[in-house]
Structures are given as structure tokens and as C-alpha cells.
PDB file of C-alpha atoms in Angstrom:
ATOM      1  CA  MET A   1     -13.471 -12.640   2.292  1.00  0.00           C
ATOM      2  CA  THR A   2     -15.619 -15.075   0.365  1.00  0.00           C
ATOM      3  CA  GLY A   3     -14.558 -16.699  -2.784  1.00  0.00           C
ATOM      4  CA  ASP A   4     -17.444 -15.125  -4.592  1.00  0.00           C
ATOM      5  CA  ALA A   5     -16.179 -11.615  -3.563  1.00  0.00           C
ATOM      6  CA  GLU A   6     -12.649 -12.407  -4.726  1.00  0.00           C
ATOM      7  CA  ARG A   7     -13.913 -13.749  -7.989  1.00  0.00           C
ATOM      8  CA  ARG A   8     -16.266 -10.646  -8.348  1.00  0.00           C
ATOM      9  CA  ILE A   9     -13.324  -8.241  -7.944  1.00  0.00           C
ATOM     10  CA  ALA A  10     -11.006 -10.153 -10.324  1.00  0.00           C
ATOM     11  CA  SER A  11     -13.775 -10.465 -13.058  1.00  0.00           C
ATOM     12  CA  GLN A  12     -14.037  -6.629 -13.346  1.00  0.00           C
ATOM     13  CA  PHE A  13     -10.520  -6.334 -14.874  1.00  0.00           C
ATOM     14  CA  ASP A  14     -10.305  -6.548 -18.567  1.00  0.00           C
ATOM     15  CA  SER A  15      -7.128  -8.505 -19.220  1.00  0.00           C
ATOM     16  CA  ARG A  16      -6.388 -12.137 -18.389  1.00  0.00           C
ATOM     17  CA  PHE A  17      -3.021 -11.088 -16.775  1.00  0.00           C
ATOM     18  CA  LEU A  18      -4.883  -8.578 -14.353  1.00  0.00           C
ATOM     19  CA  ARG A  19      -7.562 -11.105 -13.447  1.00  0.00           C
ATOM     20  CA  SER A  20      -4.824 -13.662 -12.551  1.00  0.00           C
ATOM     21  CA  TYR A  21      -2.777 -11.075 -10.694  1.00  0.00           C
ATOM     22  CA  VAL A  22      -5.732  -9.905  -8.561  1.00  0.00           C
ATOM     23  CA  ARG A  23      -6.781 -13.434  -7.645  1.00  0.00           C
ATOM     24  CA  SER A  24      -3.200 -14.136  -6.692  1.00  0.00           C
ATOM     25  CA  LYS A  25      -2.819 -11.028  -4.481  1.00  0.00           C
ATOM     26  CA  LEU A  26      -6.099 -11.518  -2.658  1.00  0.00           C
ATOM     27  CA  ARG A  27      -5.435 -15.187  -2.043  1.00  0.00           C
ATOM     28  CA  ASN A  28      -1.762 -15.032  -0.988  1.00  0.00           C
ATOM     29  CA  ASP A  29      -0.992 -11.498   0.322  1.00  0.00           C
ATOM     30  CA  PRO A  30      -2.241 -11.053   3.902  1.00  0.00           C
ATOM     31  CA  VAL A  31      -1.874  -7.240   3.818  1.00  0.00           C
ATOM     32  CA  TYR A  32      -5.504  -6.624   2.574  1.00  0.00           C
ATOM     33  CA  ARG A  33      -7.102  -8.445   5.295  1.00  0.00           C
ATOM     34  CA  ALA A  34      -4.742  -6.806   7.903  1.00  0.00           C
ATOM     35  CA  VAL A  35      -5.721  -3.341   6.544  1.00  0.00           C
ATOM     36  CA  LEU A  36      -9.373  -4.167   6.439  1.00  0.00           C
ATOM     37  CA  GLU A  37      -9.146  -5.241  10.261  1.00  0.00           C
ATOM     38  CA  ARG A  38      -7.516  -1.950  11.250  1.00  0.00           C
ATOM     39  CA  LEU A  39      -9.938   0.197   9.258  1.00  0.00           C
ATOM     40  CA  ARG A  40     -13.209  -1.418  10.450  1.00  0.00           C
ATOM     41  CA  GLY A  41     -15.061   0.918  12.640  1.00  0.00           C
ATOM     42  CA  THR A  42     -13.044   4.054  11.522  1.00  0.00           C
ATOM     43  CA  SER A  43     -14.794   6.890   9.673  1.00  0.00           C
ATOM     44  CA  ALA A  44     -11.953   9.265   8.621  1.00  0.00           C
ATOM     45  CA  PRO A  45     -11.376   9.581   4.877  1.00  0.00           C
ATOM     46  CA  ILE A  46      -8.605   7.282   3.582  1.00  0.00           C
ATOM     47  CA  PHE A  47      -5.782   8.589   1.409  1.00  0.00           C
ATOM     48  CA  ASP A  48      -4.013   5.702  -0.472  1.00  0.00           C
ATOM     49  CA  ILE A  49      -0.648   6.608  -1.694  1.00  0.00           C
ATOM     50  CA  GLY A  50       0.441   4.371  -4.539  1.00  0.00           C
ATOM     51  CA  CYS A  51      -2.953   2.793  -5.154  1.00  0.00           C
ATOM     52  CA  GLY A  52      -2.171   1.039  -8.429  1.00  0.00           C
ATOM     53  CA  VAL A  53      -5.246  -0.425  -9.993  1.00  0.00           C
ATOM     54  CA  GLY A  54      -7.376   0.179  -6.863  1.00  0.00           C
ATOM     55  CA  LEU A  55      -7.322  -3.370  -5.500  1.00  0.00           C
ATOM     56  CA  LEU A  56      -7.322  -2.340  -1.917  1.00  0.00           C
ATOM     57  CA  GLU A  57     -10.328   0.118  -2.425  1.00  0.00           C
ATOM     58  CA  PHE A  58     -12.422  -2.647  -4.132  1.00  0.00           C
ATOM     59  CA  PHE A  59     -11.398  -5.077  -1.400  1.00  0.00           C
ATOM     60  CA  LEU A  60     -12.579  -2.620   1.263  1.00  0.00           C
ATOM     61  CA  ARG A  61     -15.889  -1.980  -0.512  1.00  0.00           C
ATOM     62  CA  GLU A  62     -16.666  -5.671  -0.903  1.00  0.00           C
ATOM     63  CA  ASN A  63     -16.039  -6.141   2.799  1.00  0.00           C
ATOM     64  CA  GLY A  64     -18.230  -3.318   4.079  1.00  0.00           C
ATOM     65  CA  VAL A  65     -15.818  -0.452   4.669  1.00  0.00           C
ATOM     66  CA  GLU A  66     -17.619   2.652   3.452  1.00  0.00           C
ATOM     67  CA  ASN A  67     -15.070   5.524   4.274  1.00  0.00           C
ATOM     68  CA  ALA A  68     -14.496   7.911   1.485  1.00  0.00           C
ATOM     69  CA  VAL A  69     -11.216   6.922  -0.253  1.00  0.00           C
ATOM     70  CA  THR A  70      -8.891   8.816  -2.450  1.00  0.00           C
ATOM     71  CA  GLY A  71      -6.243   6.824  -4.346  1.00  0.00           C
ATOM     72  CA  ILE A  72      -3.220   8.338  -6.043  1.00  0.00           C
ATOM     73  CA  ASP A  73      -0.640   6.739  -8.258  1.00  0.00           C
ATOM     74  CA  HIS A  74       1.953   8.158 -10.790  1.00  0.00           C
ATOM     75  CA  ASP A  75       1.000   5.427 -13.268  1.00  0.00           C
ATOM     76  CA  GLU A  76      -1.851   6.848 -15.329  1.00  0.00           C
ATOM     77  CA  ARG A  77      -2.581   3.511 -17.006  1.00  0.00           C
ATOM     78  CA  LYS A  78      -3.346   2.071 -13.584  1.00  0.00           C
ATOM     79  CA  ILE A  79      -5.273   5.067 -12.565  1.00  0.00           C
ATOM     80  CA  GLU A  80      -7.572   4.817 -15.712  1.00  0.00           C
ATOM     81  CA  THR A  81      -8.075   1.068 -14.945  1.00  0.00           C
ATOM     82  CA  ALA A  82      -9.070   1.891 -11.272  1.00  0.00           C
ATOM     83  CA  LYS A  83     -11.457   4.696 -12.463  1.00  0.00           C
ATOM     84  CA  ARG A  84     -13.345   2.399 -14.831  1.00  0.00           C
ATOM     85  CA  ILE A  85     -14.022  -0.031 -12.051  1.00  0.00           C
ATOM     86  CA  ALA A  86     -14.748   2.545  -9.442  1.00  0.00           C
ATOM     87  CA  SER A  87     -17.772   3.545 -11.244  1.00  0.00           C
ATOM     88  CA  LYS A  88     -19.354   0.460  -9.946  1.00  0.00           C
ATOM     89  CA  TYR A  89     -18.871   1.585  -6.316  1.00  0.00           C
ATOM     90  CA  THR A  90     -19.589   4.780  -4.286  1.00  0.00           C
ATOM     91  CA  GLY A  91     -17.243   7.220  -2.547  1.00  0.00           C
ATOM     92  CA  LEU A  92     -14.018   6.101  -4.490  1.00  0.00           C
ATOM     93  CA  GLN A  93     -11.857   8.600  -6.237  1.00  0.00           C
ATOM     94  CA  PHE A  94      -8.609   8.035  -8.131  1.00  0.00           C
ATOM     95  CA  ARG A  95      -6.197  10.501  -9.766  1.00  0.00           C
ATOM     96  CA  ALA A  96      -2.632  10.667 -11.008  1.00  0.00           C
ATOM     97  CA  GLY A  97      -0.444  12.112  -8.277  1.00  0.00           C
ATOM     98  CA  ASP A  98       3.062  12.200  -6.707  1.00  0.00           C
ATOM     99  CA  ALA A  99       3.590  10.392  -3.448  1.00  0.00           C
ATOM    100  CA  ARG A 100       5.822  13.291  -2.324  1.00  0.00           C
ATOM    101  CA  ASP A 101       2.946  15.717  -2.424  1.00  0.00           C
ATOM    102  CA  SER A 102       1.087  16.888   0.803  1.00  0.00           C
ATOM    103  CA  VAL A 103      -1.459  14.774   2.530  1.00  0.00           C
ATOM    104  CA  PRO A 104      -5.086  15.939   3.326  1.00  0.00           C
ATOM    105  CA  ALA A 105      -5.350  17.021   7.022  1.00  0.00           C
ATOM    106  CA  GLY A 106      -6.884  14.318   9.177  1.00  0.00           C
ATOM    107  CA  ALA A 107      -6.818  11.507   6.594  1.00  0.00           C
ATOM    108  CA  THR A 108      -6.045   7.932   7.372  1.00  0.00           C
ATOM    109  CA  VAL A 109      -2.869   7.279   5.254  1.00  0.00           C
ATOM    110  CA  VAL A 110      -2.329   3.959   3.610  1.00  0.00           C
ATOM    111  CA  MET A 111       0.993   3.281   1.772  1.00  0.00           C
ATOM    112  CA  LEU A 112       1.473  -0.308   0.522  1.00  0.00           C
ATOM    113  CA  ASP A 113       4.920  -1.109  -1.041  1.00  0.00           C
ATOM    114  CA  VAL A 114       5.683   2.451  -2.046  1.00  0.00           C
ATOM    115  CA  LEU A 115       8.736   3.828  -0.067  1.00  0.00           C
ATOM    116  CA  HIS A 116      11.393   1.610  -1.665  1.00  0.00           C
ATOM    117  CA  TYR A 117      11.067   3.357  -4.954  1.00  0.00           C
ATOM    118  CA  PHE A 118      12.285   6.666  -3.589  1.00  0.00           C
ATOM    119  CA  THR A 119      15.526   8.161  -2.413  1.00  0.00           C
ATOM    120  CA  GLY A 120      16.182   8.491   1.332  1.00  0.00           C
ATOM    121  CA  GLU A 121      15.420  12.164   1.101  1.00  0.00           C
ATOM    122  CA  ASP A 122      12.043  11.608  -0.609  1.00  0.00           C
ATOM    123  CA  GLN A 123      11.243   8.752   1.728  1.00  0.00           C
ATOM    124  CA  ARG A 124      11.663  11.237   4.705  1.00  0.00           C
ATOM    125  CA  ARG A 125       9.394  13.765   2.863  1.00  0.00           C
ATOM    126  CA  ILE A 126       6.715  11.294   2.201  1.00  0.00           C
ATOM    127  CA  LEU A 127       6.668  10.012   5.718  1.00  0.00           C
ATOM    128  CA  GLU A 128       6.872  13.542   7.259  1.00  0.00           C
ATOM    129  CA  ASN A 129       3.911  14.656   5.109  1.00  0.00           C
ATOM    130  CA  ALA A 130       1.931  11.750   6.451  1.00  0.00           C
ATOM    131  CA  ALA A 131       2.774  12.627  10.099  1.00  0.00           C
ATOM    132  CA  ALA A 132       2.100  16.249   9.480  1.00  0.00           C
ATOM    133  CA  ALA A 133      -1.404  15.564   8.350  1.00  0.00           C
ATOM    134  CA  GLN A 134      -2.095  14.349  12.012  1.00  0.00           C
ATOM    135  CA  GLY A 135      -4.513  11.673  11.082  1.00  0.00           C
ATOM    136  CA  ASP A 136      -5.344   9.221  13.788  1.00  0.00           C
ATOM    137  CA  LEU A 137      -4.060   6.114  11.831  1.00  0.00           C
ATOM    138  CA  ILE A 138      -1.295   5.505   9.432  1.00  0.00           C
ATOM    139  CA  LEU A 139      -0.757   2.088   7.800  1.00  0.00           C
ATOM    140  CA  ILE A 140       2.455   1.422   5.923  1.00  0.00           C
ATOM    141  CA  ARG A 141       3.626  -1.941   4.438  1.00  0.00           C
ATOM    142  CA  ASP A 142       7.016  -2.225   2.915  1.00  0.00           C
ATOM    143  CA  ALA A 143       9.994  -4.422   2.640  1.00  0.00           C
ATOM    144  CA  VAL A 144      12.771  -3.524   5.038  1.00  0.00           C
ATOM    145  CA  ARG A 145      16.519  -3.587   4.534  1.00  0.00           C
ATOM    146  CA  ASP A 146      17.876  -5.961   6.989  1.00  0.00           C
ATOM    147  CA  GLY A 147      20.321  -8.217   5.107  1.00  0.00           C
ATOM    148  CA  THR A 148      18.135 -11.455   5.428  1.00  0.00           C
ATOM    149  CA  LEU A 149      17.418 -14.012   2.680  1.00  0.00           C
ATOM    150  CA  ARG A 150      13.885 -12.590   2.511  1.00  0.00           C
ATOM    151  CA  TYR A 151      15.259  -9.130   1.881  1.00  0.00           C
ATOM    152  CA  ARG A 152      17.512 -10.488  -0.937  1.00  0.00           C
ATOM    153  CA  LEU A 153      14.613 -12.349  -2.538  1.00  0.00           C
ATOM    154  CA  THR A 154      12.444  -9.209  -2.321  1.00  0.00           C
ATOM    155  CA  ALA A 155      15.120  -7.119  -4.173  1.00  0.00           C
ATOM    156  CA  VAL A 156      15.447  -9.694  -6.905  1.00  0.00           C
ATOM    157  CA  GLN A 157      11.500  -9.812  -7.415  1.00  0.00           C
ATOM    158  CA  GLU A 158      11.395  -6.058  -7.609  1.00  0.00           C
ATOM    159  CA  MET A 159      14.131  -5.839 -10.204  1.00  0.00           C
ATOM    160  CA  PHE A 160      12.136  -8.390 -12.270  1.00  0.00           C
ATOM    161  CA  SER A 161       9.019  -6.291 -12.018  1.00  0.00           C
ATOM    162  CA  ARG A 162      10.897  -3.200 -13.216  1.00  0.00           C
ATOM    163  CA  ALA A 163      12.480  -5.175 -16.159  1.00  0.00           C
ATOM    164  CA  VAL A 164       8.979  -6.165 -17.447  1.00  0.00           C
ATOM    165  CA  ARG A 165       7.677  -2.744 -16.940  1.00  0.00           C
ATOM    166  CA  TRP A 166       4.920  -3.640 -14.550  1.00  0.00           C
ATOM    167  CA  LEU A 167       6.434  -1.272 -12.162  1.00  0.00           C
ATOM    168  CA  ARG A 168       7.577   2.146 -13.567  1.00  0.00           C
ATOM    169  CA  ALA A 169      10.185   2.845 -10.877  1.00  0.00           C
ATOM    170  CA  GLU A 170      13.523   4.615 -11.317  1.00  0.00           C
ATOM    171  CA  ARG A 171      15.280   3.008  -8.344  1.00  0.00           C
ATOM    172  CA  LEU A 172      15.083   0.570  -5.523  1.00  0.00           C
ATOM    173  CA  ASN A 173      15.987   1.776  -2.060  1.00  0.00           C
ATOM    174  CA  PHE A 174      14.601  -0.273   0.700  1.00  0.00           C
ATOM    175  CA  PRO A 175      14.405   1.657   4.060  1.00  0.00           C
ATOM    176  CA  ALA A 176      15.301   0.210   7.460  1.00  0.00           C
ATOM    177  CA  ALA A 177      12.457  -0.169  10.050  1.00  0.00           C
ATOM    178  CA  ASP A 178      13.758   2.553  12.048  1.00  0.00           C
ATOM    179  CA  ASP A 179      13.670   4.920   9.096  1.00  0.00           C
ATOM    180  CA  ILE A 180       9.936   4.318   8.739  1.00  0.00           C
ATOM    181  CA  VAL A 181       9.021   4.922  12.293  1.00  0.00           C
ATOM    182  CA  ARG A 182      11.320   7.809  13.000  1.00  0.00           C
ATOM    183  CA  PRO A 183       9.150  10.693  11.592  1.00  0.00           C
ATOM    184  CA  PHE A 184       6.116   9.569  13.652  1.00  0.00           C
ATOM    185  CA  ARG A 185       7.179  11.167  16.937  1.00  0.00           C
ATOM    186  CA  GLU A 186       3.668  11.724  18.192  1.00  0.00           C
ATOM    187  CA  TYR A 187       2.437   8.187  17.269  1.00  0.00           C
ATOM    188  CA  THR A 188       2.852   4.743  18.800  1.00  0.00           C
ATOM    189  CA  ALA A 189       4.021   2.091  16.518  1.00  0.00           C
ATOM    190  CA  GLU A 190       3.056  -1.584  16.045  1.00  0.00           C
ATOM    191  CA  VAL A 191       5.418  -3.407  13.577  1.00  0.00           C
ATOM    192  CA  THR A 192       4.196  -6.800  12.371  1.00  0.00           C
ATOM    193  CA  PRO A 193       5.687  -9.300   9.714  1.00  0.00           C
ATOM    194  CA  MET A 194       3.248  -9.238   6.793  1.00  0.00           C
ATOM    195  CA  TRP A 195       4.665 -11.601   4.140  1.00  0.00           C
ATOM    196  CA  GLY A 196       2.066 -14.406   4.386  1.00  0.00           C
ATOM    197  CA  ARG A 197       2.669 -17.034   1.797  1.00  0.00           C
ATOM    198  CA  THR A 198       5.140 -14.993  -0.017  1.00  0.00           C
ATOM    199  CA  PRO A 199       9.090 -15.029   0.330  1.00  0.00           C
ATOM    200  CA  PHE A 200       9.240 -11.294   0.678  1.00  0.00           C
ATOM    201  CA  ASN A 201      10.515  -9.257   3.590  1.00  0.00           C
ATOM    202  CA  ASN A 202       7.389  -7.260   4.186  1.00  0.00           C
ATOM    203  CA  TYR A 203       6.321  -5.667   7.410  1.00  0.00           C
ATOM    204  CA  LEU A 204       3.144  -3.771   8.352  1.00  0.00           C
ATOM    205  CA  PHE A 205       3.654  -0.552  10.337  1.00  0.00           C
ATOM    206  CA  VAL A 206       0.511   0.502  12.183  1.00  0.00           C
ATOM    207  CA  LEU A 207       1.002   4.029  13.612  1.00  0.00           C
ATOM    208  CA  ARG A 208      -1.656   5.448  15.888  1.00  0.00           C
ATOM    209  CA  ARG A 209      -1.573   9.068  17.008  1.00  0.00           C
ATOM    210  CA  SER A 210      -0.629   9.046  20.690  1.00  0.00           C
ATOM    211  CA  VAL A 211      -3.220   9.460  23.447  1.00  0.00           C
ATOM    212  CA  GLY A 212      -1.878   9.882  27.025  1.00  0.00           C
ATOM    213  CA  GLY A 213       1.724  10.891  26.326  1.00  0.00           C
ATOM    214  CA  ILE A 214       3.226   7.696  24.960  1.00  0.00           C
ATOM    215  CA  THR A 215       5.193   8.406  21.841  1.00  0.00           C
ATOM    216  CA  ASN A 216       8.062   7.268  19.691  1.00  0.00           C
ATOM    217  CA  ARG A 217      10.397   9.989  20.949  1.00  0.00           C
TER     218      ARG A 217
END
């Protein structure tokens, strides 16, 4: 991604805080480029669960990915921000929604840093809904519970984000890696560290619908 495109995305946000946040995320968090690489050449509609202010959607458009995208988030303030900027692009829709709701059939599902705000039961429901939609590709990034220093630092940062009300989350409940993969029995799984320049315990789970009988069973 060029510096011009990075600045172009950031400049569309009204507040100085958001402009600084967007620049920092695009510069330091490798997940946007990782998702972009896996979406290039695909055509299925994308369903982004927990889209926030729409940063991923704008990043994809600035880098030539033209799939139709629907982003949902429970924070209506962030959805309104995303809607305002989305008017400058085509094929982007944003709406307030619940991550636990059903997923459109055949959609490519993206979930970035969402699962750890839900109970174990709700996490299973969210993941099972994604698997039931039977899209060819599921992309999930989350911090995993493994007792490492990175995990502990991640938990501290998330507690701070809740304290300052940037994140409207009732709880923190980091899943184990096996918990994320388990519902995708008809998919192959690629699990890659995805923390980049951050100290956080993030991993990217790339789940592809199985061809040729190889599954996670």
C-alpha cells in the first residue's frame, strides 16, 4: 500500500484521534495486508463481522479488491462513521448488527479481533454460523489464550480500551486456538502469527472449504 493511499484513507475521518488511529493501524498491523493477499482474485461477497469504522473495507477498495462487502458492528457510532465514508466508494454496505446472527450463505467471512468479547457459548455459535454458511474462505484474526507474555500484554491492552470506552465490550474471554478451528470440520486450516510490530498475541486463521477430502476432523 502506498503512503498516498494510507493518507487518503486517514484523511477521510473527522477527528484527529481517528486519523491518528487509522494511520497507526495501517502502518503497524499486518492483518490488513494479510487479508488483502488472501482476498485477491476472489469474487464472493464478503461479510465482515465486527467491522468497526470500516477500515478494512476502505483498505480493500484502495488496493483494488472490488467484491461486494457488508460490514456489521454493534457500535452504532462506528457504523455511522463508516457509512459516511462509504459513500465515496461503491459496493460497500454497513449496518448495526449482532455477531451472533446468521451469516449469508456462500459469503467469505472476515472476523478481526471479535471473538474474545463473547462467552464460550457465544463464540461457538458465531463460529458455527460462519461454518454453516459454507463459504469457500473464512478469515479470523484473534488473540489466543496460551499463557505467554504476549497473551498477558494483550489482555492488559484490551482492558484499557474498555476502560476508555473505545471498545464497548462486556467481557474479555480469549479463546484457545483449537476452539477457533474446531467448528470448521469441512475446512482446512492455516494458522499464522499475526502480530507484526505489536506486542499482542494475535494469530490469523485461514480456513478454506475442503476439496479432495482433507478436513479438520
